[in-house]
CSV table of N, CA and C and ligand atoms in Angstrom, one decimal:
chain,number,residue,atom,x,y,z
F,1,MET,N,24.4,158.3,100.0
F,1,MET,CA,24.8,157.3,99.0
F,1,MET,C,25.8,158.0,98.0
F,2,PHE,N,26.9,157.3,97.7
F,2,PHE,CA,27.9,157.8,96.8
F,2,PHE,C,27.3,157.6,95.3
F,3,VAL,N,27.3,158.7,94.6
F,3,VAL,CA,26.9,158.6,93.2
F,3,VAL,C,28.0,159.3,92.4
F,4,ILE,N,28.5,158.6,91.4
F,4,ILE,CA,29.5,159.2,90.5
F,4,ILE,C,28.8,160.0,89.4
F,5,ARG,N,29.3,161.2,89.2
F,5,ARG,CA,28.7,162.0,88.2
F,5,ARG,C,29.1,161.6,86.8
F,6,ILE,N,28.2,161.7,85.8
F,6,ILE,CA,28.4,161.2,84.5
F,6,ILE,C,29.7,161.9,83.8
F,7,PRO,N,29.8,163.2,83.9
F,7,PRO,CA,31.0,163.8,83.3
F,7,PRO,C,32.3,163.3,83.9
F,8,ARG,N,32.3,163.1,85.2
F,8,ARG,CA,33.5,162.6,85.8
F,8,ARG,C,33.8,161.1,85.4
F,9,TYR,N,32.8,160.4,85.3
F,9,TYR,CA,32.9,159.0,84.9
F,9,TYR,C,33.4,159.0,83.4
F,10,TRP,N,32.9,159.8,82.6
F,10,TRP,CA,33.2,159.8,81.2
F,10,TRP,C,34.7,160.2,81.0
F,11,ARG,N,35.2,161.2,81.8
F,11,ARG,CA,36.6,161.6,81.7
F,11,ARG,C,37.5,160.5,82.0
F,12,SER,N,37.1,159.6,82.9
F,12,SER,CA,38.0,158.5,83.4
F,12,SER,C,37.8,157.2,82.6
F,13,LYS,N,37.1,157.2,81.5
F,13,LYS,CA,36.7,156.0,80.9
F,13,LYS,C,38.0,155.3,80.2
F,14,GLY,N,39.0,156.1,79.8
F,14,GLY,CA,40.2,155.4,79.2
F,14,GLY,C,40.8,154.5,80.2
F,15,PHE,N,40.9,154.9,81.5
F,15,PHE,CA,41.5,154.0,82.5
F,15,PHE,C,40.5,152.9,82.8
F,16,ARG,N,39.3,153.3,83.0
F,16,ARG,CA,38.3,152.3,83.5
F,16,ARG,C,38.1,151.2,82.4
F,17,TYR,N,38.1,151.6,81.1
F,17,TYR,CA,37.9,150.6,80.1
F,17,TYR,C,39.1,149.8,79.7
F,18,ARG,N,40.3,150.5,79.6
F,18,ARG,CA,41.4,149.9,78.9
F,18,ARG,C,42.7,150.0,79.8
F,19,LEU,N,42.6,150.5,81.0
F,19,LEU,CA,43.8,150.8,81.8
F,19,LEU,C,44.7,151.8,81.0
F,20,GLU,N,44.1,152.7,80.4
F,20,GLU,CA,44.8,153.7,79.6
F,20,GLU,C,45.0,155.0,80.4
F,21,GLY,N,46.2,155.6,80.3
F,21,GLY,CA,46.5,156.8,81.1
F,21,GLY,C,47.6,157.6,80.5
F,22,TYR,N,48.4,158.2,81.3
F,22,TYR,CA,49.4,159.1,80.8
F,22,TYR,C,50.7,158.9,81.5
F,23,ARG,N,51.8,158.6,80.8
F,23,ARG,CA,53.0,158.2,81.3
F,23,ARG,C,54.1,159.3,81.1
F,24,CYS,N,54.8,159.6,82.2
F,24,CYS,CA,55.9,160.6,82.1
F,24,CYS,C,57.0,160.0,81.3
F,25,GLU,N,57.5,160.7,80.3
F,25,GLU,CA,58.6,160.1,79.5
F,25,GLU,C,60.0,160.3,80.2
F,26,LYS,N,60.0,161.1,81.2
F,26,LYS,CA,61.3,161.3,82.0
F,26,LYS,C,61.4,160.3,83.1
F,27,CYS,N,60.4,160.1,83.9
F,27,CYS,CA,60.6,159.2,85.1
F,27,CYS,C,59.7,157.9,85.0
F,28,GLY,N,58.8,157.9,84.0
F,28,GLY,CA,58.0,156.7,83.8
F,28,GLY,C,56.8,156.6,84.7
F,29,HIS,N,56.5,157.6,85.6
F,29,HIS,CA,55.4,157.5,86.4
F,29,HIS,C,54.1,157.5,85.6
F,30,PHE,N,53.1,156.7,86.0
F,30,PHE,CA,51.9,156.6,85.3
F,30,PHE,C,50.8,157.4,86.0
F,31,HIS,N,50.0,158.2,85.3
F,31,HIS,CA,48.9,159.0,85.8
F,31,HIS,C,47.6,158.4,85.2
F,32,HIS,N,46.6,158.3,86.0
F,32,HIS,CA,45.3,157.8,85.5
F,32,HIS,C,44.5,158.8,84.7
F,33,SER,N,44.8,160.1,84.9
F,33,SER,CA,44.0,161.2,84.2
F,33,SER,C,45.0,162.1,83.5
F,34,PRO,N,44.6,162.9,82.6
F,34,PRO,CA,45.5,163.8,81.8
F,34,PRO,C,46.1,164.8,82.8
F,35,ARG,N,47.4,165.0,82.6
F,35,ARG,CA,48.2,166.0,83.4
F,35,ARG,C,49.1,166.8,82.5
F,36,LEU,N,49.3,168.0,82.8
F,36,LEU,CA,50.3,168.8,82.1
F,36,LEU,C,51.7,168.6,82.7
F,37,VAL,N,51.7,168.3,84.0
F,37,VAL,CA,53.0,168.2,84.7
F,37,VAL,C,53.0,166.9,85.4
F,38,CYS,N,54.1,166.2,85.4
F,38,CYS,CA,54.3,164.9,86.1
F,38,CYS,C,54.2,165.2,87.6
F,39,ARG,N,53.4,164.5,88.3
F,39,ARG,CA,53.2,164.6,89.8
F,39,ARG,C,54.4,164.2,90.5
F,40,LYS,N,55.2,163.3,89.9
F,40,LYS,CA,56.4,162.8,90.6
F,40,LYS,C,57.7,163.7,90.4
F,41,CYS,N,57.9,164.0,89.1
F,41,CYS,CA,59.2,164.7,88.8
F,41,CYS,C,59.1,166.1,88.2
F,42,GLY,N,57.8,166.5,87.9
F,42,GLY,CA,57.7,167.9,87.4
F,42,GLY,C,57.9,168.0,85.9
F,43,SER,N,58.2,167.0,85.2
F,43,SER,CA,58.4,167.0,83.8
F,43,SER,C,57.1,167.4,83.1
F,44,ARG,N,57.2,168.1,81.9
F,44,ARG,CA,56.0,168.3,81.1
F,44,ARG,C,56.0,167.4,79.9
F,45,SER,N,56.8,166.4,79.9
F,45,SER,CA,56.9,165.4,78.8
F,45,SER,C,56.0,164.2,79.1
F,46,ILE,N,54.8,164.3,78.8
F,46,ILE,CA,53.8,163.2,79.1
F,46,ILE,C,53.1,162.7,77.9
F,47,ARG,N,53.0,161.4,77.8
F,47,ARG,CA,52.3,160.9,76.6
F,47,ARG,C,51.3,159.8,77.0
F,48,ARG,N,50.3,159.6,76.2
F,48,ARG,CA,49.2,158.6,76.4
F,48,ARG,C,49.8,157.3,76.4
F,49,ASP,N,49.4,156.4,77.3
F,49,ASP,CA,50.0,155.0,77.3
F,49,ASP,C,49.0,154.1,78.0
F,50,ARG,N,49.2,152.8,77.9
F,50,ARG,CA,48.4,151.8,78.5
F,50,ARG,C,49.2,151.0,79.4
F,51,LEU,N,48.6,150.5,80.5
F,51,LEU,CA,49.3,149.6,81.3
F,51,LEU,C,49.3,148.2,80.6
F,52,SER,N,50.1,147.3,81.1
F,52,SER,CA,50.0,145.9,80.5
F,52,SER,C,48.6,145.4,80.7
F,53,GLN,N,48.3,144.4,79.9
F,53,GLN,CA,46.9,143.9,80.0
F,53,GLN,C,46.9,142.5,80.7
F,54,THR,N,48.1,142.1,81.1
F,54,THR,CA,48.2,140.8,81.9
F,54,THR,C,49.1,141.1,83.1
F,55,GLY,N,48.9,140.2,84.1
F,55,GLY,CA,49.7,140.3,85.3
F,55,GLY,C,49.5,139.1,86.2
F,56,ARG,N,50.0,139.2,87.4
F,56,ARG,CA,49.9,138.1,88.4
F,56,ARG,C,49.2,138.6,89.6
F,57,LEU,N,48.2,137.7,90.1
F,57,LEU,CA,47.5,138.0,91.2
F,57,LEU,C,48.4,137.8,92.5
F,58,ILE,N,48.6,138.9,93.2
F,58,ILE,CA,49.6,138.8,94.3
F,58,ILE,C,48.8,138.7,95.6
F,59,SER,N,47.6,139.2,95.6
F,59,SER,CA,46.8,139.1,96.9
F,59,SER,C,45.3,139.2,96.5
F,60,TYR,N,44.4,138.6,97.3
F,60,TYR,CA,43.0,138.8,97.0
F,60,TYR,C,42.2,138.5,98.3
F,61,THR,N,41.0,139.0,98.2
F,61,THR,CA,40.0,138.7,99.3
F,61,THR,C,38.6,138.4,98.7
F,62,VAL,N,37.9,137.6,99.4
F,62,VAL,CA,36.5,137.4,99.0
F,62,VAL,C,35.6,138.3,99.8
F,63,VAL,N,34.9,139.2,99.1
F,63,VAL,CA,34.0,140.1,99.8
F,63,VAL,C,32.6,139.4,100.1
F,64,LYS,N,32.3,139.3,101.3
F,64,LYS,CA,31.0,138.6,101.6
F,64,LYS,C,30.0,139.5,102.3
F,65,SER,N,30.5,140.7,102.6
F,65,SER,CA,29.6,141.8,103.2
F,65,SER,C,30.0,143.1,102.5
F,66,SER,N,29.1,143.8,101.9
F,66,SER,CA,29.5,144.9,101.1
F,66,SER,C,28.6,146.1,101.4
F,67,THR,N,29.0,147.2,100.8
F,67,THR,CA,28.1,148.4,100.9
F,67,THR,C,26.9,148.2,100.0
F,68,PRO,N,25.8,148.9,100.2
F,68,PRO,CA,24.6,148.7,99.4
F,68,PRO,C,24.8,148.8,97.9
F,69,LEU,N,25.8,149.6,97.5
F,69,LEU,CA,26.1,149.7,96.0
F,69,LEU,C,26.5,148.4,95.4
F,70,PHE,N,27.1,147.5,96.1
F,70,PHE,CA,27.6,146.3,95.5
F,70,PHE,C,27.0,145.0,96.2
F,71,GLU,N,26.0,145.2,97.1
F,71,GLU,CA,25.5,144.1,97.8
F,71,GLU,C,24.9,143.0,96.9
F,72,GLN,N,24.4,143.4,95.8
F,72,GLN,CA,23.8,142.4,94.9
F,72,GLN,C,24.8,141.4,94.3
F,73,TYR,N,26.1,141.9,94.3
F,73,TYR,CA,27.2,141.1,93.7
F,73,TYR,C,27.9,140.1,94.7
F,74,VAL,N,27.6,140.2,95.9
F,74,VAL,CA,28.2,139.4,97.0
F,74,VAL,C,27.9,138.0,96.8
F,75,PRO,N,28.8,137.0,96.9
F,75,PRO,CA,30.2,137.3,97.2
F,75,PRO,C,31.0,137.6,95.9
F,76,TYR,N,32.0,138.4,96.0
F,76,TYR,CA,32.9,138.7,94.9
F,76,TYR,C,34.3,138.8,95.3
F,77,VAL,N,35.2,138.8,94.4
F,77,VAL,CA,36.6,138.7,94.7
F,77,VAL,C,37.3,140.0,94.3
F,78,VAL,N,38.1,140.6,95.1
F,78,VAL,CA,38.9,141.8,94.8
F,78,VAL,C,40.3,141.4,95.0
F,79,GLY,N,41.1,141.7,94.0
F,79,GLY,CA,42.5,141.4,94.1
F,79,GLY,C,43.5,142.5,93.8
F,80,VAL,N,44.7,142.3,94.2
F,80,VAL,CA,45.8,143.2,93.8
F,80,VAL,C,46.6,142.4,92.7
F,81,VAL,N,46.8,143.1,91.6
F,81,VAL,CA,47.5,142.4,90.5
F,81,VAL,C,48.8,143.2,90.1
F,82,LYS,N,49.8,142.5,90.0
F,82,LYS,CA,51.1,143.1,89.6
F,82,LYS,C,51.2,142.9,88.1
F,83,MET,N,51.0,144.0,87.3
F,83,MET,CA,51.0,143.9,85.9
F,83,MET,C,52.4,143.6,85.4
F,84,VAL,N,52.5,143.2,84.1
F,84,VAL,CA,53.8,142.8,83.5
F,84,VAL,C,54.8,144.0,83.6
F,85,ASP,N,54.2,145.2,83.5
F,85,ASP,CA,55.1,146.4,83.5
F,85,ASP,C,55.5,146.8,84.9
F,86,GLY,N,55.0,146.1,85.9
F,86,GLY,CA,55.4,146.3,87.3
F,86,GLY,C,54.3,147.2,88.1
F,87,SER,N,53.3,147.7,87.4
F,87,SER,CA,52.3,148.5,88.1
F,87,SER,C,51.4,147.6,89.0
F,88,LEU,N,51.0,148.2,90.1
F,88,LEU,CA,50.0,147.4,90.9
F,88,LEU,C,48.6,148.0,90.7
F,89,VAL,N,47.7,147.1,90.4
F,89,VAL,CA,46.3,147.6,90.1
F,89,VAL,C,45.3,146.7,91.0
F,90,VAL,N,44.4,147.4,91.6
F,90,VAL,CA,43.4,146.7,92.4
F,90,VAL,C,42.1,146.6,91.5
F,91,GLY,N,41.5,145.4,91.5
F,91,GLY,CA,40.3,145.2,90.7
F,91,GLY,C,39.6,144.0,91.1
F,92,GLN,N,38.4,143.9,90.6
F,92,GLN,CA,37.6,142.7,90.8
F,92,GLN,C,38.1,141.5,90.0
F,93,VAL,N,38.1,140.3,90.5
F,93,VAL,CA,38.5,139.1,89.7
F,93,VAL,C,37.2,138.4,89.4
F,94,THR,N,37.0,138.0,88.1
F,94,THR,CA,35.8,137.4,87.7
F,94,THR,C,36.0,136.1,86.9
F,95,ASP,N,35.0,135.5,86.6
F,95,ASP,CA,35.0,134.2,85.7
F,95,ASP,C,35.7,133.1,86.4
F,96,CYS,N,35.6,133.0,87.7
F,96,CYS,CA,36.2,131.8,88.4
F,96,CYS,C,35.6,131.8,89.8
F,97,ASP,N,35.5,130.6,90.4
F,97,ASP,CA,35.1,130.4,91.8
F,97,ASP,C,36.3,130.9,92.7
F,98,PRO,N,36.0,131.4,93.8
F,98,PRO,CA,37.0,131.9,94.7
F,98,PRO,C,38.0,130.7,95.1
F,99,GLU,N,37.4,129.5,95.1
F,99,GLU,CA,38.2,128.3,95.5
F,99,GLU,C,39.3,128.0,94.4
F,100,GLU,N,39.1,128.5,93.2
F,100,GLU,CA,40.1,128.2,92.1
F,100,GLU,C,41.2,129.2,92.2
F,101,LEU,N,41.1,130.3,92.9
F,101,LEU,CA,42.1,131.3,92.9
F,101,LEU,C,43.3,130.9,93.7
F,102,ARG,N,44.5,131.3,93.3
F,102,ARG,CA,45.7,131.1,94.1
F,102,ARG,C,46.6,132.3,93.8
F,103,GLU,N,47.4,132.6,94.8
F,103,GLU,CA,48.4,133.7,94.6
F,103,GLU,C,49.4,133.4,93.5
F,104,ASP,N,49.7,134.4,92.8
F,104,ASP,CA,50.7,134.3,91.7
F,104,ASP,C,50.1,133.7,90.4
F,105,MET,N,48.8,133.5,90.4
F,105,MET,CA,48.2,133.0,89.1
F,105,MET,C,48.1,134.1,88.1
F,106,GLN,N,48.2,133.8,86.8
F,106,GLN,CA,48.2,134.8,85.8
F,106,GLN,C,46.8,135.2,85.5
F,107,VAL,N,46.6,136.5,85.4
F,107,VAL,CA,45.3,137.1,85.0
F,107,VAL,C,45.4,138.1,83.9
F,108,GLU,N,44.3,138.3,83.3
F,108,GLU,CA,44.3,139.3,82.2
F,108,GLU,C,43.1,140.3,82.4
F,109,VAL,N,43.2,141.4,81.7
F,109,VAL,CA,42.2,142.4,81.8
F,109,VAL,C,41.0,142.1,80.9
F,110,THR,N,39.8,142.3,81.4
F,110,THR,CA,38.6,142.1,80.5
F,110,THR,C,37.6,143.3,80.9
F,111,LEU,N,36.8,143.6,79.9
F,111,LEU,CA,35.9,144.7,80.1
F,111,LEU,C,34.5,144.1,80.5
F,112,ARG,N,34.0,144.6,81.6
F,112,ARG,CA,32.7,144.0,82.2
F,112,ARG,C,31.9,145.1,82.8
F,113,LYS,N,30.6,144.8,83.0
F,113,LYS,CA,29.7,145.7,83.7
F,113,LYS,C,30.1,145.7,85.1
F,114,ILE,N,30.3,146.9,85.7
F,114,ILE,CA,30.6,147.1,87.1
F,114,ILE,C,29.4,147.1,87.9
F,115,ARG,N,28.5,148.1,87.5
F,115,ARG,CA,27.2,148.2,88.3
F,115,ARG,C,26.3,149.2,87.6
F,116,VAL,N,25.1,149.2,88.0
F,116,VAL,CA,24.1,150.2,87.5
F,116,VAL,C,23.9,151.2,88.6
F,117,ASP,N,24.1,152.5,88.3
F,117,ASP,CA,23.9,153.5,89.3
F,117,ASP,C,22.4,153.7,89.5
F,118,GLY,N,21.9,153.6,90.7
F,118,GLY,CA,20.5,153.6,90.9
F,118,GLY,C,19.8,154.9,90.7
F,119,GLU,N,20.6,156.0,90.8
F,119,GLU,CA,20.0,157.3,90.7
F,119,GLU,C,19.8,157.8,89.2
F,120,ASN,N,20.8,157.6,88.4
F,120,ASN,CA,20.7,158.1,87.1
F,120,ASN,C,20.7,157.0,86.1
F,121,LYS,N,20.6,155.7,86.5
F,121,LYS,CA,20.5,154.5,85.7
F,121,LYS,C,21.7,154.3,84.8
F,122,LEU,N,22.8,155.0,85.1
F,122,LEU,CA,24.0,154.8,84.3
F,122,LEU,C,24.6,153.4,84.5
F,123,ILE,N,24.8,152.7,83.4
F,123,ILE,CA,25.4,151.4,83.5
F,123,ILE,C,26.9,151.6,83.4
F,124,GLN,N,27.6,151.3,84.4
F,124,GLN,CA,29.0,151.5,84.5
F,124,GLN,C,29.8,150.3,84.1
F,125,TYR,N,30.7,150.4,83.1
F,125,TYR,CA,31.5,149.4,82.7
F,125,TYR,C,32.9,149.7,83.1
F,126,GLY,N,33.7,148.7,83.2
F,126,GLY,CA,35.1,148.9,83.6
F,126,GLY,C,35.9,147.6,83.5
F,127,TYR,N,37.2,147.8,83.8
F,127,TYR,CA,38.1,146.6,83.8
F,127,TYR,C,37.8,145.7,84.9
F,128,LYS,N,38.0,144.4,84.7
F,128,LYS,CA,38.1,143.4,85.8
F,128,LYS,C,39.2,142.5,85.3
F,129,PHE,N,39.6,141.6,86.2
F,129,PHE,CA,40.6,140.6,85.9
F,129,PHE,C,40.0,139.2,85.8
F,130,ARG,N,40.5,138.4,84.9
F,130,ARG,CA,40.0,137.0,84.8
F,130,ARG,C,41.2,136.1,84.7
F,131,PRO,N,41.2,134.9,85.1
F,131,PRO,CA,42.3,134.0,85.0
F,131,PRO,C,42.6,133.8,83.5
F,132,VAL,N,43.9,133.7,83.2
F,132,VAL,CA,44.3,133.4,81.8
F,132,VAL,C,44.1,131.8,81.6
F,133,ILE,N,43.4,131.5,80.6
F,133,ILE,CA,43.3,130.0,80.3
F,133,ILE,C,44.4,129.6,79.4
F,134,GLU,N,45.2,128.7,79.9
F,134,GLU,CA,46.4,128.3,79.2
F,134,GLU,C,46.1,127.0,78.4
K,1,LIG,ZN1,57.9,162.2,85.8
């Protein structure tokens, strides 16, 4: 069974909680974790940044059969969202019935409980997407 270690989880909380990461000032490439050198262009000019907090659902699927880690949440929706800044982010879509979903609908980031790790009882929070109520 896959268990995420607490230090590793803690280091990635900026991205998991707020879609916060590190952007190269030379080429614009976004990194999820701190880096001294841009993976794409080699620049050392990197600053902390956040992805857009809204985007459009470009594709999704309803998960009806899952691994034991997420079995209790079945059925749930996982989608690919194109953020306003052009980034593609995969995440769970919540706060709606799967029948209400449609491609190109506007969604926003929200912080939610992802799961409870059975081994160390760590409650993992992270971003999910929800439809924007207009
Ligand atoms: Zn770069």
